[in-house]
Short mmCIF file of C-alpha atoms and ligand atoms in Angstrom, two decimals:
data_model
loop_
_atom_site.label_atom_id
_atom_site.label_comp_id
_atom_site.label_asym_id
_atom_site.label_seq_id
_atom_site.Cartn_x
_atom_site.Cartn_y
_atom_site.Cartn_z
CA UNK A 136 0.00 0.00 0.00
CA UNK A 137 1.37 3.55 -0.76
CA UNK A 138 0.38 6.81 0.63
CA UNK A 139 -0.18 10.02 -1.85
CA UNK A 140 0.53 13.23 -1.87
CA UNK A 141 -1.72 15.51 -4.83
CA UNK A 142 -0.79 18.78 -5.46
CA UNK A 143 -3.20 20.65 -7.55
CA UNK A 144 -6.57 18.63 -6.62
CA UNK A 145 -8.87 21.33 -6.59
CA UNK A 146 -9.02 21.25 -10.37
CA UNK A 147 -10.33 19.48 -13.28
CA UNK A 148 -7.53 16.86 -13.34
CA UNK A 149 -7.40 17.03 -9.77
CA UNK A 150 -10.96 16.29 -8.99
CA UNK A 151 -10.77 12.72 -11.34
CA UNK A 152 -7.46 12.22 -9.59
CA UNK A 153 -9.34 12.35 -5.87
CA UNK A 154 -11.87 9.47 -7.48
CA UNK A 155 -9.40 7.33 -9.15
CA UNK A 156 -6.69 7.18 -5.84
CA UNK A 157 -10.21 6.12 -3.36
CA UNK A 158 -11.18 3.81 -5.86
CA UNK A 159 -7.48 2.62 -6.05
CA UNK A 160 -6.65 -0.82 -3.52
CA UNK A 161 -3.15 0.01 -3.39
CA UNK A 162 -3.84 3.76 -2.32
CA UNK A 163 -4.18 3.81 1.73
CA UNK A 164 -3.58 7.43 2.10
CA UNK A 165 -4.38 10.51 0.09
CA UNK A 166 -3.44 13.89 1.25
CA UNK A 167 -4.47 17.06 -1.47
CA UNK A 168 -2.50 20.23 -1.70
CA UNK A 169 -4.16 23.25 -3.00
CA UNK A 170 -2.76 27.02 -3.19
CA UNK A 171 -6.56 28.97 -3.11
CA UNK A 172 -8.30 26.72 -1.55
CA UNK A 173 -6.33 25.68 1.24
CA UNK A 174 -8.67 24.94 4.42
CA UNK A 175 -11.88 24.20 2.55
CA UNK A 176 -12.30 20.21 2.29
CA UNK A 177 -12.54 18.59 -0.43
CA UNK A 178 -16.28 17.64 -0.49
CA UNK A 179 -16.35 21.81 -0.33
CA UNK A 180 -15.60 22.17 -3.53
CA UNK A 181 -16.62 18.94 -5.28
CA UNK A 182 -19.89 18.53 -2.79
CA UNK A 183 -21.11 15.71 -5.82
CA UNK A 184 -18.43 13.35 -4.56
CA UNK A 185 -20.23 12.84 -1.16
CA UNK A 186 -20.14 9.01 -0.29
CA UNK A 187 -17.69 8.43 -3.14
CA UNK A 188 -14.72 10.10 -1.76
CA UNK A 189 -13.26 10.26 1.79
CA UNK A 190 -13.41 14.07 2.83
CA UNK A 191 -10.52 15.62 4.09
CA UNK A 192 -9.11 19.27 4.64
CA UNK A 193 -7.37 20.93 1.16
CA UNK A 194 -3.52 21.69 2.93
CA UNK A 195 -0.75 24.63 1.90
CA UNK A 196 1.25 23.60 -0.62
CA UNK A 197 4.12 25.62 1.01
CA UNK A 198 3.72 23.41 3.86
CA UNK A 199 4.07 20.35 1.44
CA UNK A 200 4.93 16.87 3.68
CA UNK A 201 7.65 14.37 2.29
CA UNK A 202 6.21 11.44 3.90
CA UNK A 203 4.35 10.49 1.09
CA UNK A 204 5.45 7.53 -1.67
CA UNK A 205 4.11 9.22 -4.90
CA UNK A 206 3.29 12.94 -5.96
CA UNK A 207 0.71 13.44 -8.72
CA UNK A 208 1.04 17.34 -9.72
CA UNK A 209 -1.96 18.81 -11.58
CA UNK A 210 -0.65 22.66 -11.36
CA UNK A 211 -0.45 25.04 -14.46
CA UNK A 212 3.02 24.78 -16.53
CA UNK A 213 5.76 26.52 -14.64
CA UNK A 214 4.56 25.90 -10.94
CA UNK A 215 5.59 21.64 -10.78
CA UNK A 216 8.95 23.75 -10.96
CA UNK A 217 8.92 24.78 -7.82
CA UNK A 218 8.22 20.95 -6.13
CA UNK A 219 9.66 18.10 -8.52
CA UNK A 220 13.41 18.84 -7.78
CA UNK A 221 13.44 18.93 -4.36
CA UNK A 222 10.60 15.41 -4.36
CA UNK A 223 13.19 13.70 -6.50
CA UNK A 224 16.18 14.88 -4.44
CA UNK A 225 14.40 13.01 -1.67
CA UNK A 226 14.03 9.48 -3.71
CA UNK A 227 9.63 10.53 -4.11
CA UNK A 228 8.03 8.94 -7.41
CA UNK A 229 6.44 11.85 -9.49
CA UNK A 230 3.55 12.11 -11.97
CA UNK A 231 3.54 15.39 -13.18
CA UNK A 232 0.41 15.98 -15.19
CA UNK A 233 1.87 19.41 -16.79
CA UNK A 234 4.00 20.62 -19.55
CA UNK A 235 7.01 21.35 -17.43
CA UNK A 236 8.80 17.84 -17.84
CA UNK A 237 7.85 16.76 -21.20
CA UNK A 238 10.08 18.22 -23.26
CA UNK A 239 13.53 16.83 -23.82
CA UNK A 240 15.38 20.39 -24.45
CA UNK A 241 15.25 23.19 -22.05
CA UNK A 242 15.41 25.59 -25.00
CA UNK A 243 12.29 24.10 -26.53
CA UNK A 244 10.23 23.94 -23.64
CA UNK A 245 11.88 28.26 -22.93
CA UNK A 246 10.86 29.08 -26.41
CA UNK A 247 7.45 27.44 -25.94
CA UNK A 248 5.73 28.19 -22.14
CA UNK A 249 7.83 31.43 -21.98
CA UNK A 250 9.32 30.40 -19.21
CA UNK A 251 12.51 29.73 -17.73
CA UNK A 252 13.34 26.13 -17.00
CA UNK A 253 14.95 25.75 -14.01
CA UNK A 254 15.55 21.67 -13.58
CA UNK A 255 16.71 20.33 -16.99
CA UNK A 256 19.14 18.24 -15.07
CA UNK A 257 15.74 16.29 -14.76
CA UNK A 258 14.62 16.09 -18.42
CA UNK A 259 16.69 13.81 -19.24
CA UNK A 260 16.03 10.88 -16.64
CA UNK A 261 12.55 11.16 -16.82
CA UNK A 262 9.52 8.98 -18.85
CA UNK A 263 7.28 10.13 -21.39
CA UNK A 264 4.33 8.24 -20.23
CA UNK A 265 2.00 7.77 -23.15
CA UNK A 266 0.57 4.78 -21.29
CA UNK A 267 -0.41 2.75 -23.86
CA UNK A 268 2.09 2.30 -25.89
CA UNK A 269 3.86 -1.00 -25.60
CA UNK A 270 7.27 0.60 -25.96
CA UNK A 271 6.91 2.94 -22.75
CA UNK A 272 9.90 1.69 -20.70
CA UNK A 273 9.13 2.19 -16.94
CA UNK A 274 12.59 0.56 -15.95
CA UNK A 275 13.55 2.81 -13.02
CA UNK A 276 10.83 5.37 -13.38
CA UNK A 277 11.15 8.12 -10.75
CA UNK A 278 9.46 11.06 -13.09
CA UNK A 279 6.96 10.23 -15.44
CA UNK A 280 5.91 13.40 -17.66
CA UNK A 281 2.40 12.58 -18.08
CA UNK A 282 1.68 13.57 -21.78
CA UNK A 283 -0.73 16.37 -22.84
CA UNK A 284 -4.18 15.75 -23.80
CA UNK A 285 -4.26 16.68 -27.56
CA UNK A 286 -0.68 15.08 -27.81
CA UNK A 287 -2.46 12.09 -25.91
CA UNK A 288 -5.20 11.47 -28.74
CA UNK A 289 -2.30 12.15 -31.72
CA UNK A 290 0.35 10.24 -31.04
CA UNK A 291 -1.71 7.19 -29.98
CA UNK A 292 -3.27 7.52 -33.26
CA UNK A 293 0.31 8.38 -35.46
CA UNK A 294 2.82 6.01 -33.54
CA UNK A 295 2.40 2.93 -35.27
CA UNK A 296 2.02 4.24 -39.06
CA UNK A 297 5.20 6.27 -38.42
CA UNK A 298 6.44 3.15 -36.70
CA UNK A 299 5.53 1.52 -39.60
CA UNK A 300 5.73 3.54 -42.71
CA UNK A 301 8.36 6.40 -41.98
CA UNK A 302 10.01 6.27 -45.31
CA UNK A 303 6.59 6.41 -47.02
CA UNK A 304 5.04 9.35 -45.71
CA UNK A 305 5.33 12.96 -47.28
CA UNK A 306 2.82 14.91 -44.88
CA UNK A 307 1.08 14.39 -41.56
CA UNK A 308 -1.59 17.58 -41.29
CA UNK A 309 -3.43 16.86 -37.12
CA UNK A 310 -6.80 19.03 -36.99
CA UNK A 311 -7.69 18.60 -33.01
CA UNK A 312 -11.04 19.45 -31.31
CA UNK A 313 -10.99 19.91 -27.77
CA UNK A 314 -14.22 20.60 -25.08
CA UNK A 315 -13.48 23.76 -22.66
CA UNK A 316 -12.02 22.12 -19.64
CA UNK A 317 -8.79 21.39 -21.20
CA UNK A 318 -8.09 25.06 -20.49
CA UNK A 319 -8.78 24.06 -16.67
CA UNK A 320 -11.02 25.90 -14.17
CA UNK A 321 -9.58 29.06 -13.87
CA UNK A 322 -12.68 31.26 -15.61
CA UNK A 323 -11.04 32.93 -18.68
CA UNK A 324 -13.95 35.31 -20.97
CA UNK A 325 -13.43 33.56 -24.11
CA UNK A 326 -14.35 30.07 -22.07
CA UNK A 327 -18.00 31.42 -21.14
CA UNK A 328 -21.04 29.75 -22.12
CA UNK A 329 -22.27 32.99 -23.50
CA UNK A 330 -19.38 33.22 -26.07
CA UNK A 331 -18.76 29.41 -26.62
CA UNK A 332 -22.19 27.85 -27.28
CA UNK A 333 -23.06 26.69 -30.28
CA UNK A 334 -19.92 28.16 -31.47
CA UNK A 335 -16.30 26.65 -32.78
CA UNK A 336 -13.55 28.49 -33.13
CA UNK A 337 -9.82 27.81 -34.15
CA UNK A 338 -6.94 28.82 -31.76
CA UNK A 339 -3.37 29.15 -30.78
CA UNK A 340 -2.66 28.66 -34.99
CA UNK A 341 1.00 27.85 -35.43
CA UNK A 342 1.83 28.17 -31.35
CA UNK A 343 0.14 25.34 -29.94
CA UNK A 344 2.76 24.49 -26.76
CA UNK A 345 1.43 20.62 -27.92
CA UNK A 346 3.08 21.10 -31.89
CA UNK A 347 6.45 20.23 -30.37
CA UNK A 348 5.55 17.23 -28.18
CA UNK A 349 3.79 15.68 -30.69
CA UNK A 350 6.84 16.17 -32.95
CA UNK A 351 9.29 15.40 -30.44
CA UNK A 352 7.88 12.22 -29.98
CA UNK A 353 6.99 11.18 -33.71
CA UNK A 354 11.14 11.99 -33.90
CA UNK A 355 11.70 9.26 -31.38
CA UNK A 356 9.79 6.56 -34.12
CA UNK A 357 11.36 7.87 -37.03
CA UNK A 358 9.40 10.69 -38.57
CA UNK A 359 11.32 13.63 -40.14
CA UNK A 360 8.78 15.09 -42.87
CA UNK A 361 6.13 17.82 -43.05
CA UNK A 362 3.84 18.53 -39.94
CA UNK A 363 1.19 20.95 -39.20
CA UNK A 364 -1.20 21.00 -36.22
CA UNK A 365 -4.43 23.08 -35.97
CA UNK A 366 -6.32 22.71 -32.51
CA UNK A 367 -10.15 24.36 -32.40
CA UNK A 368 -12.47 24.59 -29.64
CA UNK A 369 -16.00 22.70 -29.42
CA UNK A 370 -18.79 24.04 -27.28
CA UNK A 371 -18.78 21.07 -24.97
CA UNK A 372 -16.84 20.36 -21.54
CA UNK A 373 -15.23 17.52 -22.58
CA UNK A 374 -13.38 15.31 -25.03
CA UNK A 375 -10.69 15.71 -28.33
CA UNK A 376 -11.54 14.44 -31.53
CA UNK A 377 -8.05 14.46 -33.52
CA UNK A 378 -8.49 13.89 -37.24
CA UNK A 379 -4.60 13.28 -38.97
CA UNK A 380 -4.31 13.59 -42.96
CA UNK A 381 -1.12 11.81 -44.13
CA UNK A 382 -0.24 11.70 -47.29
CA UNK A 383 2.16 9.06 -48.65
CA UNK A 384 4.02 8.53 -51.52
CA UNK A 385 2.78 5.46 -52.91
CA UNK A 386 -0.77 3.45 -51.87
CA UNK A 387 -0.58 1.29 -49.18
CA UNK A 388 -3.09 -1.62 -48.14
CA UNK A 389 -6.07 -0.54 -45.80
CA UNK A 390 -5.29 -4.32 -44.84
CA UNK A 391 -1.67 -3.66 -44.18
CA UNK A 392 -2.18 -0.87 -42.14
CA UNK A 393 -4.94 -2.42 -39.90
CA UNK A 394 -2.90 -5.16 -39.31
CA UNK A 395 0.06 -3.60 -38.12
CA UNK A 396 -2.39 -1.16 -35.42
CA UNK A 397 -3.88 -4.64 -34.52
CA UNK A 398 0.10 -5.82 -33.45
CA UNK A 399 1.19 -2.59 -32.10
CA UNK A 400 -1.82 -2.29 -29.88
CA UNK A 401 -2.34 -6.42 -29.09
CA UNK A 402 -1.68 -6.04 -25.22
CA UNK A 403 -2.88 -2.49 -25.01
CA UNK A 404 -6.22 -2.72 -22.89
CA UNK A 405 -7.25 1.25 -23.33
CA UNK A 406 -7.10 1.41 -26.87
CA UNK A 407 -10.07 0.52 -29.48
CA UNK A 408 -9.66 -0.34 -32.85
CA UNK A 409 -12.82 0.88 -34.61
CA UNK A 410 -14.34 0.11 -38.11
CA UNK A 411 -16.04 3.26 -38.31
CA UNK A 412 -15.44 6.42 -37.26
CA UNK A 413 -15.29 7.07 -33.44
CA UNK A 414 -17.95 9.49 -31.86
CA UNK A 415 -16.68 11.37 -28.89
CA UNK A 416 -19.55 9.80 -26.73
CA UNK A 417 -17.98 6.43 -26.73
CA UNK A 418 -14.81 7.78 -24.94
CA UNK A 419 -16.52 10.67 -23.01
CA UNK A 420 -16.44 9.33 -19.20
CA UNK A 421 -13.62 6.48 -19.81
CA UNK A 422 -10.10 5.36 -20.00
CA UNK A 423 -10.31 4.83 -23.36
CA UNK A 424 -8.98 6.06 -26.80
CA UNK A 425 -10.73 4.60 -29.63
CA UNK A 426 -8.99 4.97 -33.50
CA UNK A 427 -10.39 4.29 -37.34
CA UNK A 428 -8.30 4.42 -39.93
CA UNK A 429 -9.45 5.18 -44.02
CA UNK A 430 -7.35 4.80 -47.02
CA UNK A 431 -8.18 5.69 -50.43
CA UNK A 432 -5.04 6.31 -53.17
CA UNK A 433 -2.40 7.80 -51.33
CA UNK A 434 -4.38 9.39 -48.45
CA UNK A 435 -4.26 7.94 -45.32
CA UNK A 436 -6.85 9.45 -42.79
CA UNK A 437 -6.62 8.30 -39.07
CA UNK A 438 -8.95 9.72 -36.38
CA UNK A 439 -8.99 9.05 -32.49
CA UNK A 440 -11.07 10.29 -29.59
CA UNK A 441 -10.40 10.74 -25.89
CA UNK A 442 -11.52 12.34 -22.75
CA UNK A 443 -9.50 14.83 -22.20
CA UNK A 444 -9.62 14.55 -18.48
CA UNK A 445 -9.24 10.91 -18.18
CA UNK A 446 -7.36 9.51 -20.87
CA UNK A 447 -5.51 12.71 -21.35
CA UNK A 448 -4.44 13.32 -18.44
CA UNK A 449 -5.94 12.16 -14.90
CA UNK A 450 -6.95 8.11 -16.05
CA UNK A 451 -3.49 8.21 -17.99
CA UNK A 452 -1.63 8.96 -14.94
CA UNK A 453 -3.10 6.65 -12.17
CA UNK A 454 -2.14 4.02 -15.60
CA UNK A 455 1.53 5.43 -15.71
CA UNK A 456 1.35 4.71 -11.81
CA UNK A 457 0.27 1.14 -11.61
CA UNK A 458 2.86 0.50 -14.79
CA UNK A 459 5.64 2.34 -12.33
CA UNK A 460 4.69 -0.17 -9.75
CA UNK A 461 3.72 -3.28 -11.69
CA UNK A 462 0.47 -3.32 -10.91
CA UNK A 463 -2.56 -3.80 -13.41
CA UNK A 464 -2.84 -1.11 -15.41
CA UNK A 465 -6.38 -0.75 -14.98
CA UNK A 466 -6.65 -0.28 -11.11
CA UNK A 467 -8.48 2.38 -9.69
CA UNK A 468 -8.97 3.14 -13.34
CA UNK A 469 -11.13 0.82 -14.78
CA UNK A 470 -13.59 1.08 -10.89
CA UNK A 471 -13.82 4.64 -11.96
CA UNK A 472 -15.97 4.36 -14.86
CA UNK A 473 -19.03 2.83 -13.44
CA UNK A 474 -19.12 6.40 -11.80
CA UNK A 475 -21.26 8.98 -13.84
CA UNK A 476 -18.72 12.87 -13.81
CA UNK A 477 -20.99 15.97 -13.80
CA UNK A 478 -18.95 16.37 -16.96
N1 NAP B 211 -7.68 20.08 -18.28
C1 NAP B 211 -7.19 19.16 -19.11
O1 NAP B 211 -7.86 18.63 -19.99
C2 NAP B 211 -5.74 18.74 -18.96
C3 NAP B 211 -5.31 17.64 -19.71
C4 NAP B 211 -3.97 17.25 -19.61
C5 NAP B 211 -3.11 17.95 -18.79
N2 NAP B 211 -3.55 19.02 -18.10
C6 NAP B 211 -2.59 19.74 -17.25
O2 NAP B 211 -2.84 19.40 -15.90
C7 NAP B 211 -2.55 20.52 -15.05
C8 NAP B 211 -3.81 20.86 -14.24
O3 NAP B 211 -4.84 21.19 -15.17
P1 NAP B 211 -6.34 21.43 -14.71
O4 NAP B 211 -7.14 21.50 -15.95
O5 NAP B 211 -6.72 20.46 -13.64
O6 NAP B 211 -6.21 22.90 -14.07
P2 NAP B 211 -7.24 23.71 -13.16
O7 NAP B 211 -8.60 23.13 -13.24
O8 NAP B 211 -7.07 25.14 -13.52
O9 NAP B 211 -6.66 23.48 -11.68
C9 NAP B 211 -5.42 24.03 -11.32
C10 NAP B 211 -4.98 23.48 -9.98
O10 NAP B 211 -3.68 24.00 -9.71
C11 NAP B 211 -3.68 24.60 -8.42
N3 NAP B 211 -2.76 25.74 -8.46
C12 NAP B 211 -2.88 26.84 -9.20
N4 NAP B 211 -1.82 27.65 -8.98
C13 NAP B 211 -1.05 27.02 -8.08
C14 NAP B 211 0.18 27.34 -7.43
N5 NAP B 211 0.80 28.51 -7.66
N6 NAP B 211 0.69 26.45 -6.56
C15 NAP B 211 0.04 25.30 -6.30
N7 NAP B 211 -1.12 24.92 -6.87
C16 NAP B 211 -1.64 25.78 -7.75
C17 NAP B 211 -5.10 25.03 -8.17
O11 NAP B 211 -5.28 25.09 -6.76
P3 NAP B 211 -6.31 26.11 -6.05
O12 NAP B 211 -7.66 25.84 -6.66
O13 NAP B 211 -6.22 25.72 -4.62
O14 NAP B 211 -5.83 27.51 -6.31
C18 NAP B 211 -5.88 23.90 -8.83
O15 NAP B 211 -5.99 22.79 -7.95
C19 NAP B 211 -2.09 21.66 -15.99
O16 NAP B 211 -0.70 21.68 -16.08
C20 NAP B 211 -2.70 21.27 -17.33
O17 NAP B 211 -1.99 21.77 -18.43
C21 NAP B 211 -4.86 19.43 -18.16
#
């Protein structure tokens, strides 16, 4: 049994996070940090987890204890800064659910967030936990970077045709769809009801802080050709809907293709091979990231859906955490979605 320590739980990620570790039968002890909510309890500010979740008092992150095993941190980019070095100095497991450890080169991440990386002694050591991927190596894991949502529903969807096909492929165009809470709770104008329903618009063209994960980690499988990532916002709470175009320089077998996914993805519980086209309501609420694939001449046209909050981030971390322990990767995970989110 392990006892854990959750800094940022007062959020979006957080609040999944609070389910999935009293669901989970190795967790005995949870203990959430908070910065503006410190001394309200958690059934405060989530009063629809009552007889779900134990309740317990939201403590000072500046008065962060060491005692526990493993630190999930659900803060905005920049402030995990401020914890991880001195948690890993003193031998703590970390699941950082942020930007601030995913990126291999300082520099990147600088030019990116805008902001000054202060540990990259630490970007080196650390795991890129795209969970279900069977080449995720946890040998050793201390840090795992948990990955970011849109990056989340790409890559699971890209990995095994650039796996598969690198020297075939001219182009890979992502157009991403995201609900509003992947921007997290703080209340920004843009976000409100009044400007977002029954509206879509396309953001963040060309500086998406996601355009260089994705790429950094298609680099790892082989890719070096033309990418370009456009992410737009949906008027609902939750889910991404990532659509990739690839074009390729000769035809290749639907057949071939399939097959290859059906390999790659064999032992990978979370993902769904689908024969048509996924609709975001099949994810919404689960652990899940299901992917169709079309082909006609030398088009290729993959699309995947996720929950943003779950598979993106919050269900994908408690999975890098039972994979960092050995444990199945479905625990407190799998529990969590007989349980219907006000989301
Ligand atoms: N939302 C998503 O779909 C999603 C998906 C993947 C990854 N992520 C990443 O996960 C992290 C959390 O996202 P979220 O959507 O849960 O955010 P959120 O709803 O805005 O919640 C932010 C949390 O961070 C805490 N916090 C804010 N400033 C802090 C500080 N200076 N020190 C300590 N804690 C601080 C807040 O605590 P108080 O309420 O007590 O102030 C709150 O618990 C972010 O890095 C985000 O990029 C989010």
């Amino acid at each position: 049994m392990i006892s854990v320590g959750l800094i940022g739980g007062s959020g979006y990620t957080g609040r999944k996070l609070i389910q999935y570790c009293n669901l989970h039968p190795e967790i005995s002890n949870l203990k959430v940090y908070g910065n503006t909510t410190v001394s309200k309890t958690i059934l405060e500010i989530f009063p629809e987890l009552q007889n779900e979740v134990s309740d317990s008092e939201i403590l000072p992150v500046d008065k962060l204890s060491f005692d526990h095993d493993v630190y999930f941190i659900a803060v905005p980019h920049g402030e995990a800064l401020k914890y991880v070095p001195e948690l890993i100095e003193k031998g703590k497991k970390v699941i950082d659910l942020g930007g601030d450890f995913r990126l291999t080169n300082n520099k990147v991440y600088e030019r990116w967030y805008k902001i000054n990386h202060t540990a990259p002694q630490l970007l080196s050591n650390n795991v890129y936990g795209l969970a279900d991927l069977p080449t995720t190596d946890y040998t050793n894991a201390q840090l795992i970077a948990n990955p970011g949502c849109y990056p989340t529903a790409a890559l699971l969807s890209l990995v095994p045709f650039v796996k598969n096909y690198t020297d075939e492929i001219i182009s890979v165009n992502v157009a991403a769809y995201s609900g509003t809470s992947g921007a997290g709770k703080t209340p920004k104008s843009h976000l409100l009801m009044s400007e977002m329903d029954g509206n879509v618009a396309a953001y963040n063209l060309g500086a998406h802080r996601h355009e260089p994960e994705i790429m950094q980690e298609l680099a790892k499988n082989g890719f070096n050709s033309l990418f370009a990532f456009a992410t737009h916002l949906l008027p609902i709470a939750v889910g991404i809907y990532s659509t990739s175009f690839i074009h390729t320089k000769n035809k290749i077998d639907k057949e071939k293709i399939e097959k290859a996914y059906k390999e790659f993805y064999a032992n990978s519980n979370f993902i769904r091979l689908r024969t048509s086209p996924p609709q975001l309501n099949w994810v919404v609420n689960t652990n899940y990231c299901d992917i169709h694939l079309s082909v006609r001449d030398n088009q290729v046209i993959i699309i995947s859906a996720i929950d943003n909050l779950i598979k993106g981030a919050s269900g994908q971390a408690v999975q890098n955490l039972n994979k960092m322990f050995g444990w199945n990767e479905g625990l407190g995970v799998k529990q969590g979605e007989k349980y219907e989110s006000v989301f």
